[in-house]
mmCIF file of C-alpha atoms and ligand atoms in Angstrom:
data_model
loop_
_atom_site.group_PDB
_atom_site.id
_atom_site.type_symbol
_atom_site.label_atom_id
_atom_site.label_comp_id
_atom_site.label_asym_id
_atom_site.label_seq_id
_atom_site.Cartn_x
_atom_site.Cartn_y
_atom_site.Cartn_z
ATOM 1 C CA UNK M 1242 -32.070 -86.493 61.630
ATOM 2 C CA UNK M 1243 -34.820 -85.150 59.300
ATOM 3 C CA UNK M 1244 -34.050 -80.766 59.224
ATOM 4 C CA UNK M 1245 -37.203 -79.447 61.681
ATOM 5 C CA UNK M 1246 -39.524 -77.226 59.463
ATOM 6 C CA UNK M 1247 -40.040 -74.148 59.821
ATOM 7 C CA UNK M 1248 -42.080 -70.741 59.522
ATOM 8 C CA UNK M 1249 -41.374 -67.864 57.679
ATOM 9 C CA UNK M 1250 -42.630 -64.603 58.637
ATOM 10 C CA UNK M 1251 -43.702 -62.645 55.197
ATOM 11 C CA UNK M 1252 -44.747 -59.069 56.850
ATOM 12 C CA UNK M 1253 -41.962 -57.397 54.654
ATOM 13 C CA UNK M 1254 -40.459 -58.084 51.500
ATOM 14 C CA UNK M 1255 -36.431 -58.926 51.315
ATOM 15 C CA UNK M 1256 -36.004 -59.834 55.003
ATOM 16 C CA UNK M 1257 -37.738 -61.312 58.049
ATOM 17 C CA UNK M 1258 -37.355 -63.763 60.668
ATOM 18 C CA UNK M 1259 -38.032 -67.714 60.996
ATOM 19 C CA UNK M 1260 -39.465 -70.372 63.823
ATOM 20 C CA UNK M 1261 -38.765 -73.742 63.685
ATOM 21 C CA UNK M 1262 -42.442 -75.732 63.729
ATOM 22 C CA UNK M 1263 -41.150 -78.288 66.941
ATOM 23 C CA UNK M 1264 -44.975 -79.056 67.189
ATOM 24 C CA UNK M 1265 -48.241 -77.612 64.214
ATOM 25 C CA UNK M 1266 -51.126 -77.189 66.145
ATOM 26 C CA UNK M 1267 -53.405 -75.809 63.914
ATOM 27 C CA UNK M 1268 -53.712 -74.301 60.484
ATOM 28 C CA UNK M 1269 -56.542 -73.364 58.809
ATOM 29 C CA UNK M 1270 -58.218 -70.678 56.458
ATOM 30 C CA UNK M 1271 -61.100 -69.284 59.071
ATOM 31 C CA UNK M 1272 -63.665 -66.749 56.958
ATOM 32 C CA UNK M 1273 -61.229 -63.749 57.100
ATOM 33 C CA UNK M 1274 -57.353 -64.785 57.832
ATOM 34 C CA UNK M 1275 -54.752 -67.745 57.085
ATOM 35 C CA UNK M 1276 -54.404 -69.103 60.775
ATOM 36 C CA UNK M 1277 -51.595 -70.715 62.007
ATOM 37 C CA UNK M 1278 -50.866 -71.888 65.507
ATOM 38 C CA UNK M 1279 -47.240 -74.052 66.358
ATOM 39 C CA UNK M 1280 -45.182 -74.636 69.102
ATOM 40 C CA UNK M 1281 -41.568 -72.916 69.002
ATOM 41 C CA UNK M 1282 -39.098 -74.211 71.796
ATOM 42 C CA UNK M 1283 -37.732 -70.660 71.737
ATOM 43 C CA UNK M 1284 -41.509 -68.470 71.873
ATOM 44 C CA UNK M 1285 -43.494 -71.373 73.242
ATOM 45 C CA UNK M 1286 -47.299 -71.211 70.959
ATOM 46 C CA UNK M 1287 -47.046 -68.954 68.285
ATOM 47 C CA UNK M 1288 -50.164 -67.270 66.649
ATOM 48 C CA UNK M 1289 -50.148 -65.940 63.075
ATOM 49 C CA UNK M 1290 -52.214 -64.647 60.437
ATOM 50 C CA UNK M 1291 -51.737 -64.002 57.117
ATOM 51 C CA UNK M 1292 -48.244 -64.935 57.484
ATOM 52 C CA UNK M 1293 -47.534 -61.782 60.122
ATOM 53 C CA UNK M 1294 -46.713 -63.063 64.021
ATOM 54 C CA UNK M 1295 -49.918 -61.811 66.111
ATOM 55 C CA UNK M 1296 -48.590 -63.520 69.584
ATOM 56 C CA UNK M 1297 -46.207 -65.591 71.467
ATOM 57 C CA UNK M 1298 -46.567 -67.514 74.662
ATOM 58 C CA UNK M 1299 -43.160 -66.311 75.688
ATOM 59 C CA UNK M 1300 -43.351 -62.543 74.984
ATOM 60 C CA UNK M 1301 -46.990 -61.319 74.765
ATOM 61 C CA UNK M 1302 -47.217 -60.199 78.388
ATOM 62 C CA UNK M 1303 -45.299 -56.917 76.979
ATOM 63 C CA UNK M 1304 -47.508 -56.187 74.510
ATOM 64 C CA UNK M 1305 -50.610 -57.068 76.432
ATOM 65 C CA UNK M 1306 -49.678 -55.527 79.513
ATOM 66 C CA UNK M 1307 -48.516 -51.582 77.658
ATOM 67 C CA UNK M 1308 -51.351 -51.661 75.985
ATOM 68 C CA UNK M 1309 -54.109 -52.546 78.568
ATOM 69 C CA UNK M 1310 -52.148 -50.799 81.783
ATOM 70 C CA UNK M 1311 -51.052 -47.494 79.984
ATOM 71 C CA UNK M 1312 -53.966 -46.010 78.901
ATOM 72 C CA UNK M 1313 -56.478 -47.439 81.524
ATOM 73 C CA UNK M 1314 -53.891 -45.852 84.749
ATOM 74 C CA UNK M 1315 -53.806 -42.855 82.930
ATOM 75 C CA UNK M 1316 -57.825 -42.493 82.236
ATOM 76 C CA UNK M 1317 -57.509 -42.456 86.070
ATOM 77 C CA UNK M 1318 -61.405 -43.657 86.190
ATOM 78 C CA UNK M 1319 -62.225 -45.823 83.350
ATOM 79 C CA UNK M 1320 -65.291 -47.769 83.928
ATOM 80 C CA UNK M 1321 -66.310 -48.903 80.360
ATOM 81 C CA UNK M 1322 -63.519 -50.220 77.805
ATOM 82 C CA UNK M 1323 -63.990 -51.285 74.226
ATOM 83 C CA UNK M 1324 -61.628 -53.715 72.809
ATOM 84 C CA UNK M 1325 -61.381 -53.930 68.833
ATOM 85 C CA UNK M 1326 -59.556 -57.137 67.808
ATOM 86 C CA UNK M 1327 -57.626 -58.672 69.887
ATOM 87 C CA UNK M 1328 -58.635 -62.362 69.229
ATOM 88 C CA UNK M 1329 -56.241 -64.190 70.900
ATOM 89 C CA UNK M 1330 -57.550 -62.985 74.161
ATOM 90 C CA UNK M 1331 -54.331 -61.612 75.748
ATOM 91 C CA UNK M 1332 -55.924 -57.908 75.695
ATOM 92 C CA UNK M 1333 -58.966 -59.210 77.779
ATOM 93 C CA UNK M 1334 -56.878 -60.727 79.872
ATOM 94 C CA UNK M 1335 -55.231 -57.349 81.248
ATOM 95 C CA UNK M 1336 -58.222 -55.658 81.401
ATOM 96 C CA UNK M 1337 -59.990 -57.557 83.224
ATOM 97 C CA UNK M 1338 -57.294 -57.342 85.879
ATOM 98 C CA UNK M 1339 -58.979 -53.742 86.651
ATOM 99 C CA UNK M 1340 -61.372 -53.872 89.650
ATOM 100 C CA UNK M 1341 -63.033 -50.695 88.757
ATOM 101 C CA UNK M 1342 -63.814 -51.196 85.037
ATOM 102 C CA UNK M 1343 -67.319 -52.504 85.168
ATOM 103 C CA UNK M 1344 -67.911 -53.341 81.567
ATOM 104 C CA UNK M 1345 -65.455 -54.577 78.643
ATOM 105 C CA UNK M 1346 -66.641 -55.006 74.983
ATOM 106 C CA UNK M 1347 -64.665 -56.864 72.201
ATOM 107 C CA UNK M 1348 -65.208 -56.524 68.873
ATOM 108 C CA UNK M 1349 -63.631 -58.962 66.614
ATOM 109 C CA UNK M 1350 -63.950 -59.779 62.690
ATOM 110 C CA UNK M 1351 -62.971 -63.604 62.899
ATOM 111 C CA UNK M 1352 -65.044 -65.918 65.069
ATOM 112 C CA UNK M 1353 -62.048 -68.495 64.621
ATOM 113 C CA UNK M 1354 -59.483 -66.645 66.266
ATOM 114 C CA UNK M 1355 -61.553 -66.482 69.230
ATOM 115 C CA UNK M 1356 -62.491 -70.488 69.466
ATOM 116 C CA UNK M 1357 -59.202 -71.720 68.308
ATOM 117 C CA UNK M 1358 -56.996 -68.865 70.426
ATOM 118 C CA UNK M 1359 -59.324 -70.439 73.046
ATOM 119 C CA UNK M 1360 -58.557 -73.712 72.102
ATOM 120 C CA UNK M 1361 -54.912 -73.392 71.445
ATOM 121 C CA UNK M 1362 -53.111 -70.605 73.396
ATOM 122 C CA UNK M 1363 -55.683 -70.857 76.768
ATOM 123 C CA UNK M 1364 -53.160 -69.093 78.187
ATOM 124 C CA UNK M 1365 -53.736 -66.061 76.756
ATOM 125 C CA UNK M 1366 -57.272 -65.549 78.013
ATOM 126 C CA UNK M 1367 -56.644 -67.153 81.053
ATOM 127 C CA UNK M 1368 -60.521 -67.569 81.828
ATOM 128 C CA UNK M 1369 -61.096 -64.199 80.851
ATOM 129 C CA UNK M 1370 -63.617 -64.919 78.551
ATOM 130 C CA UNK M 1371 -66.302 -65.915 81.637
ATOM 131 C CA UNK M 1372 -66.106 -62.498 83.429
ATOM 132 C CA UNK M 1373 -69.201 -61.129 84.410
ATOM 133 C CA UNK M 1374 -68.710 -57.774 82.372
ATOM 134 C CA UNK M 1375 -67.390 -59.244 79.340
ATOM 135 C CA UNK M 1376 -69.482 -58.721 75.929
ATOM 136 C CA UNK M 1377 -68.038 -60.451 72.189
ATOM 137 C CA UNK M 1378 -68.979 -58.826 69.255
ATOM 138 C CA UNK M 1379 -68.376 -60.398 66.274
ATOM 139 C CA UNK M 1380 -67.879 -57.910 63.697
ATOM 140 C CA UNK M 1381 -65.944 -55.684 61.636
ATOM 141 C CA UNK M 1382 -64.437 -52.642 64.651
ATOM 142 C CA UNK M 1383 -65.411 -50.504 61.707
ATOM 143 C CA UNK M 1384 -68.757 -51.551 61.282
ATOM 144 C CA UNK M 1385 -69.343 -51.229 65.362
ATOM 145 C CA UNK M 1386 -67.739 -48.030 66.115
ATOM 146 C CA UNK M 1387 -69.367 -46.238 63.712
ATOM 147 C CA UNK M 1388 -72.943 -47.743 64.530
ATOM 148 C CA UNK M 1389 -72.658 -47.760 67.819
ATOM 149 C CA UNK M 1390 -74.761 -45.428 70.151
ATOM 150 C CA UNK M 1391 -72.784 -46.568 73.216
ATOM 151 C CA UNK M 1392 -69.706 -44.616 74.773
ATOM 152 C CA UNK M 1393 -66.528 -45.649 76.252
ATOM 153 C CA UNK M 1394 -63.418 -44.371 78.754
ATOM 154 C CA UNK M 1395 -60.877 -46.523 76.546
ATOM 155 C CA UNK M 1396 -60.607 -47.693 73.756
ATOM 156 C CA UNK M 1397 -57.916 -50.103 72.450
ATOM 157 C CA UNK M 1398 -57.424 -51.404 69.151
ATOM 158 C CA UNK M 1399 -55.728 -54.446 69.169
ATOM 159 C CA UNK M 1400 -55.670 -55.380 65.637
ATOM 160 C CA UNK M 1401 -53.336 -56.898 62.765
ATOM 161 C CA UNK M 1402 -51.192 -54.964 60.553
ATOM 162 C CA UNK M 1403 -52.598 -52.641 58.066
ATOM 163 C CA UNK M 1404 -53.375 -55.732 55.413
ATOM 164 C CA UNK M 1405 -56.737 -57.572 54.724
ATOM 165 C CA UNK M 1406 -58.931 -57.414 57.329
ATOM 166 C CA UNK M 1407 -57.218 -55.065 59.503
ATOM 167 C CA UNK M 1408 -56.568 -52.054 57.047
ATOM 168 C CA UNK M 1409 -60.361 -50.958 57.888
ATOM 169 C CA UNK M 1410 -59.033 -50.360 61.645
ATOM 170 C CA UNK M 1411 -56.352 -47.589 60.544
ATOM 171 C CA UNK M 1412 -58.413 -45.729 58.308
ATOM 172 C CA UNK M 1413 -60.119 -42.213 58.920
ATOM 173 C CA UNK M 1414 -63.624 -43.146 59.035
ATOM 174 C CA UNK M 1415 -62.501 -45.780 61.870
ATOM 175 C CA UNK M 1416 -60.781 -42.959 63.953
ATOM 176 C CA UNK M 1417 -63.704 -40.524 63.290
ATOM 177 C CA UNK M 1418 -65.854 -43.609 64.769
ATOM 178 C CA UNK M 1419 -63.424 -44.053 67.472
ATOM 179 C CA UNK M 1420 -63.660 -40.142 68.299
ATOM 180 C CA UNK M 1421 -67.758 -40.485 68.425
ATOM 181 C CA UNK M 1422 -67.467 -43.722 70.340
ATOM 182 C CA UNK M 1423 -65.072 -42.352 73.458
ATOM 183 C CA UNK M 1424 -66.919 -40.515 76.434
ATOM 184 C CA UNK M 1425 -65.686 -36.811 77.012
ATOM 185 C CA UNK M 1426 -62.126 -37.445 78.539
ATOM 186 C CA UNK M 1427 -61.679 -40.857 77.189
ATOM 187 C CA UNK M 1428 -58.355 -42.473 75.289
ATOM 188 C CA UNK M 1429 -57.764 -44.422 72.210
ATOM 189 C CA UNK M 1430 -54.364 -46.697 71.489
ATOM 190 C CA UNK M 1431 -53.576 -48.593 68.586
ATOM 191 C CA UNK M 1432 -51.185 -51.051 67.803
ATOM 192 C CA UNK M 1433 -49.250 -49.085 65.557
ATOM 193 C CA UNK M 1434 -46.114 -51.157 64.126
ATOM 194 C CA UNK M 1435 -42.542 -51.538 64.829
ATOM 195 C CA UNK M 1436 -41.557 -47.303 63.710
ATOM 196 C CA UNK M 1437 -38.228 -48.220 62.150
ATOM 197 C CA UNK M 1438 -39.439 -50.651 59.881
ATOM 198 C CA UNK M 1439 -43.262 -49.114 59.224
ATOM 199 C CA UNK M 1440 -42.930 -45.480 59.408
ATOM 200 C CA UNK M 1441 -44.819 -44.767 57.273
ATOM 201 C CA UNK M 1442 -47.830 -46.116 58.983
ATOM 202 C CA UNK M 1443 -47.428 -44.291 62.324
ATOM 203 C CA UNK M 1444 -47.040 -41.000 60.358
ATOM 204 C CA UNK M 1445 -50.420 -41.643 58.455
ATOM 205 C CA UNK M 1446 -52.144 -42.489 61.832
ATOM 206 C CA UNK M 1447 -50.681 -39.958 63.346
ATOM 207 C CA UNK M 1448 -51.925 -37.545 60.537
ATOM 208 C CA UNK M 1449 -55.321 -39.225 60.437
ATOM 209 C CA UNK M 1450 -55.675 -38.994 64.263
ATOM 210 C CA UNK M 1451 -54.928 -35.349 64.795
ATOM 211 C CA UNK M 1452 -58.235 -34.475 62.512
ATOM 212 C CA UNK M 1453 -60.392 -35.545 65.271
ATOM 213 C CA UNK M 1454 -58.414 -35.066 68.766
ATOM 214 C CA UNK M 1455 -56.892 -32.351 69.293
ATOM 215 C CA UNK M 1456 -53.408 -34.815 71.242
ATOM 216 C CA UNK M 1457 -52.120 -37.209 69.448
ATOM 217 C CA UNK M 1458 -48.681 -38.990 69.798
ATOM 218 C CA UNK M 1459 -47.090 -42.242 70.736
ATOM 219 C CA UNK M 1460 -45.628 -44.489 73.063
ATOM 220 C CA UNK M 1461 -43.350 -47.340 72.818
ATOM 221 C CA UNK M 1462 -42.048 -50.924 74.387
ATOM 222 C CA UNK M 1463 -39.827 -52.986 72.402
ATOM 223 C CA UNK M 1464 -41.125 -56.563 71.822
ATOM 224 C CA UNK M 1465 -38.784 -59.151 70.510
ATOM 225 C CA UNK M 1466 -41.349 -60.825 67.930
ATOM 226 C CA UNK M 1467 -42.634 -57.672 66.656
ATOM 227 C CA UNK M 1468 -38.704 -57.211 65.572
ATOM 228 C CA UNK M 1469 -36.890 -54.517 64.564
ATOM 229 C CA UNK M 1470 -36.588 -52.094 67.043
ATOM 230 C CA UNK M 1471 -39.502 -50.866 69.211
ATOM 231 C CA UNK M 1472 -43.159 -51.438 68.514
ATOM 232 C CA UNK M 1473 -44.976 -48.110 68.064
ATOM 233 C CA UNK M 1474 -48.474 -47.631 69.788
ATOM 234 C CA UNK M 1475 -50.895 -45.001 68.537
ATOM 235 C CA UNK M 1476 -52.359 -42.685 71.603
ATOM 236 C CA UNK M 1477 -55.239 -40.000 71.284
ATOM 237 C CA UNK M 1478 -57.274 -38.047 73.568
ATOM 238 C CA UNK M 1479 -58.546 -34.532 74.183
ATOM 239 C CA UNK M 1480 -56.243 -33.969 77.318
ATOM 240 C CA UNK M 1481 -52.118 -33.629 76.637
ATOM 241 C CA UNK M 1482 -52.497 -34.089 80.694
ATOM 242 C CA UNK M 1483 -53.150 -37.573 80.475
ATOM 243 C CA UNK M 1484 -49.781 -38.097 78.738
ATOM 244 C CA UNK M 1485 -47.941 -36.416 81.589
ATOM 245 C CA UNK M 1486 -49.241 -37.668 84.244
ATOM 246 C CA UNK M 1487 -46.762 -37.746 87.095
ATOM 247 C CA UNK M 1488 -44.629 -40.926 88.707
ATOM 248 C CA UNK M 1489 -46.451 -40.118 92.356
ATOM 249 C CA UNK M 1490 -50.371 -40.567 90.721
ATOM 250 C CA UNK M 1491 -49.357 -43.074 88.425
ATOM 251 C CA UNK M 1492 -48.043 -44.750 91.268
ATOM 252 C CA UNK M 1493 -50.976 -44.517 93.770
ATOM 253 C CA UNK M 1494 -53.078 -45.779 90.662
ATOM 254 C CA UNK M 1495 -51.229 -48.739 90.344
ATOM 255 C CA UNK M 1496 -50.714 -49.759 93.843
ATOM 256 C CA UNK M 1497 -54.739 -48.901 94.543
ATOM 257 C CA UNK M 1498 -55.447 -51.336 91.308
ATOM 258 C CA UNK M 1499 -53.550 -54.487 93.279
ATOM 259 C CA UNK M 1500 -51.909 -55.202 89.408
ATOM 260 C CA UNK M 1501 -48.710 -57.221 89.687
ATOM 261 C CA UNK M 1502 -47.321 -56.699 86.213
ATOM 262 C CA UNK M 1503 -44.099 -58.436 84.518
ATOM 263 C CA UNK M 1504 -42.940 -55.386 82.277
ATOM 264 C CA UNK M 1505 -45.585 -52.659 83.173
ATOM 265 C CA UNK M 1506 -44.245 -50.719 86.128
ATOM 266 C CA UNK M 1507 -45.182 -46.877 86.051
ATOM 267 C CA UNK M 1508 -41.666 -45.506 85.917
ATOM 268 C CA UNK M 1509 -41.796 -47.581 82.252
ATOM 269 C CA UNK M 1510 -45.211 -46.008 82.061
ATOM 270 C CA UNK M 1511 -43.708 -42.705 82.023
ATOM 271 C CA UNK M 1512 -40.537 -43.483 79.823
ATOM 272 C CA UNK M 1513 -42.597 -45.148 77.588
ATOM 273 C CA UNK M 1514 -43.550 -41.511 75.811
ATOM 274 C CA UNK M 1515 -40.131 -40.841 75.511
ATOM 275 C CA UNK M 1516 -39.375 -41.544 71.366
ATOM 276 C CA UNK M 1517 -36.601 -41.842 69.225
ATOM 277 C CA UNK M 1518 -35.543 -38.304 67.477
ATOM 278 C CA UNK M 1519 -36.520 -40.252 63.882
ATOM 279 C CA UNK M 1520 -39.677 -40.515 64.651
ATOM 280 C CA UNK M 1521 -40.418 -36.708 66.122
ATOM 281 C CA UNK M 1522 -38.973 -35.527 63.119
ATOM 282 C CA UNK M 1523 -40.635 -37.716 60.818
ATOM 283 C CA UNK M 1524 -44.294 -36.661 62.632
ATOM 284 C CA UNK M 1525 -43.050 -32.763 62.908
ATOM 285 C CA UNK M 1526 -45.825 -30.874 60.746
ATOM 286 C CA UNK M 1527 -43.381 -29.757 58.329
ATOM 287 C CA UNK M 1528 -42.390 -33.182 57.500
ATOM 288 C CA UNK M 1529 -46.055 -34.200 56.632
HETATM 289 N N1 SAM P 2671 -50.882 -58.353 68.966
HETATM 290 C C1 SAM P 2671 -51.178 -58.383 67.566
HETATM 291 C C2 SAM P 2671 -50.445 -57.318 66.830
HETATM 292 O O1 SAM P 2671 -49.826 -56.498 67.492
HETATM 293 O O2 SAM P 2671 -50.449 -57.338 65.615
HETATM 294 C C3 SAM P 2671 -52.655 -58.311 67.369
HETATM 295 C C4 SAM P 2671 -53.236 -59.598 67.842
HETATM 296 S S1 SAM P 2671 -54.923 -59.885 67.629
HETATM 297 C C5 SAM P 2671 -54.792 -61.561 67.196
HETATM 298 C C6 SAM P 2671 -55.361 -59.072 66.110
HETATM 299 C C7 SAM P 2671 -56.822 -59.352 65.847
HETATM 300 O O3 SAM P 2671 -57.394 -58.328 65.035
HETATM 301 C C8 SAM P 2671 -57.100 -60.674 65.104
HETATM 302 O O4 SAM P 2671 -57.833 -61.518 65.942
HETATM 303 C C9 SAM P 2671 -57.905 -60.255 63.879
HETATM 304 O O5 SAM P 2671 -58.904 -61.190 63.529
HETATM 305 C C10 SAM P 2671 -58.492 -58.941 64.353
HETATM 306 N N2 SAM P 2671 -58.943 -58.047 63.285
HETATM 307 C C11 SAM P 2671 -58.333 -57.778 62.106
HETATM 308 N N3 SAM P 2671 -59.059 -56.894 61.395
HETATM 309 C C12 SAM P 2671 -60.149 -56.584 62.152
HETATM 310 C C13 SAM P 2671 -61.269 -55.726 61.967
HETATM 311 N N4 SAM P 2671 -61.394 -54.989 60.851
HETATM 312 N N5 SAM P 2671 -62.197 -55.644 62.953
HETATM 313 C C14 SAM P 2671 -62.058 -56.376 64.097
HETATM 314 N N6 SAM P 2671 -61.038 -57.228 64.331
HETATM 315 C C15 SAM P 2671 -60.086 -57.320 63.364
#
């Protein structure tokens, strides 16, 4: 029987992992990215670009779920969210799971993504695409958050790693944008790599970050395609409260938002800011 082929993840050089390709789907160059969509009998659909997983069937409720639930339960009140990225649709998904946010903006580079995500992993979206206070931008997050005159509660970039099109979203003049962009009181996360294997990039965002708010940390979940240990997601605001909020409100937040969650709870909220000793000491001002 003819050897199954298969996919080779190339996000770093000298190791990685590998899916066997049961099924292509899709693969194409869109205007920005290399996109490839296959089934996996393991992940179920898997999403790439530029060689780096973006998404899995099987495990992008994690992801999806820490980085939509976390900072919107904490905001408390969060009525307008902006969305940079997230293509694949999994971010809108969550968010729109939030009775009392009343508008939701995404802003993504690549059109494709978007149509063939649709397409391809309908899952992900889920519909989300048709609610009421949903508004697609296509364009560069950089481009929109530093033009835009509107103001958001949350914001969450959802983007690729730190190569091609995504390096824009890590770089200061995006976070200065971000800063402008937030309403007094509001939070940004980023998807901020897996902190054993890129620590280098959480300690430049984290460097980058603290020029223009004044709390700036992490918080963590581990996701088994993002491998190597847990993924690390960037976390800003004016308000050190808002990262120590208590198990009794975060609680009463979650039970008055009706969300029935398969890895966000708010006890893994709240153990979620706990990191690894590596890390402090790697972002302890000294070590900068
Ligand atoms: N969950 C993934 C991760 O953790 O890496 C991210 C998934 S989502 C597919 C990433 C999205 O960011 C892609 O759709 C990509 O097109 C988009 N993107 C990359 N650079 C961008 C930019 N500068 N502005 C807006 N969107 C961008």
């Amino acid at each position: 029987m003819s050897e199954k082929p298969t996919w080779n993840e190339t996000l770093h050089n000298g190791f990685g992992q590998y899916f066997s390709v049961d099924q292509p789907l899709y693969r194409d160059k869109t205007d920005h990215q290399d996109l490839v969509i296959f089934e996996n009998a393991a992940f179920g659909r898997i999403m790439a670009l530029d060689g780096v997983v973006q998404t899995t069937e099987r495990d992008e409720f994690i992801y999806h779920e820490m980085m939509a639930h976390v900072p919107i339960l904490a905001h408390g009140a969060a009525k307008s969210v902006l969305i940079i990225g997230g293509g694949d649709g999994g971010m809108l998904r969550e968010v729109t799971r939030h009775p009392g946010v009343e508008s939701i903006t995404m802003v993504e580079i690549d059109a494709g993504v978007v149509s063939f995500c649709q397409q391809y992993l309908p899952n992900h979206s889920a519909g989300a695409y048709a609610d009421p206070r949903f508004t697609l931008v296509i364009d560069d997050g950089v481009n929109f958050v530093t033009q835009t005159q509107q103001k958001f509660d949350v914001i969450i970039s959802d983007c690729t790693d730190p190569i091609g099109p995504g390096e824009s979203l890590f770089t200061s003049e995006f976070y200065a944008g971000c800063k402008n962009a937030l309403h007094p009181g509001g939070i940004f996360v980023a998807q901020n790599g897996v902190c054993f294997l890129q620590q280098d990039e959480a300690v430049t965002s984290h460097r980058k970050l603290s020029h223009y708010f004044s709390d700036v940390s992490f918080y963590q979940a581990a996701v088994p395609t993002y491998y190597g240990g847990i993924m690390t997601f960037a976390w800003a605001s004016d308000n050190p409260a808002l990262r120590e909020l208590d198990l009794p409100t975060l609680t009463s937040r979650f039970a008055a938002a009706g969300l029935r969650c398969r890895y966000y709870n708010p006890a893994i909220h709240l153990g979620s800011f706990a990191l690894p000793q590596y890390l402090l000491d790697a972002l302890a001002p000294a070590a900068e």
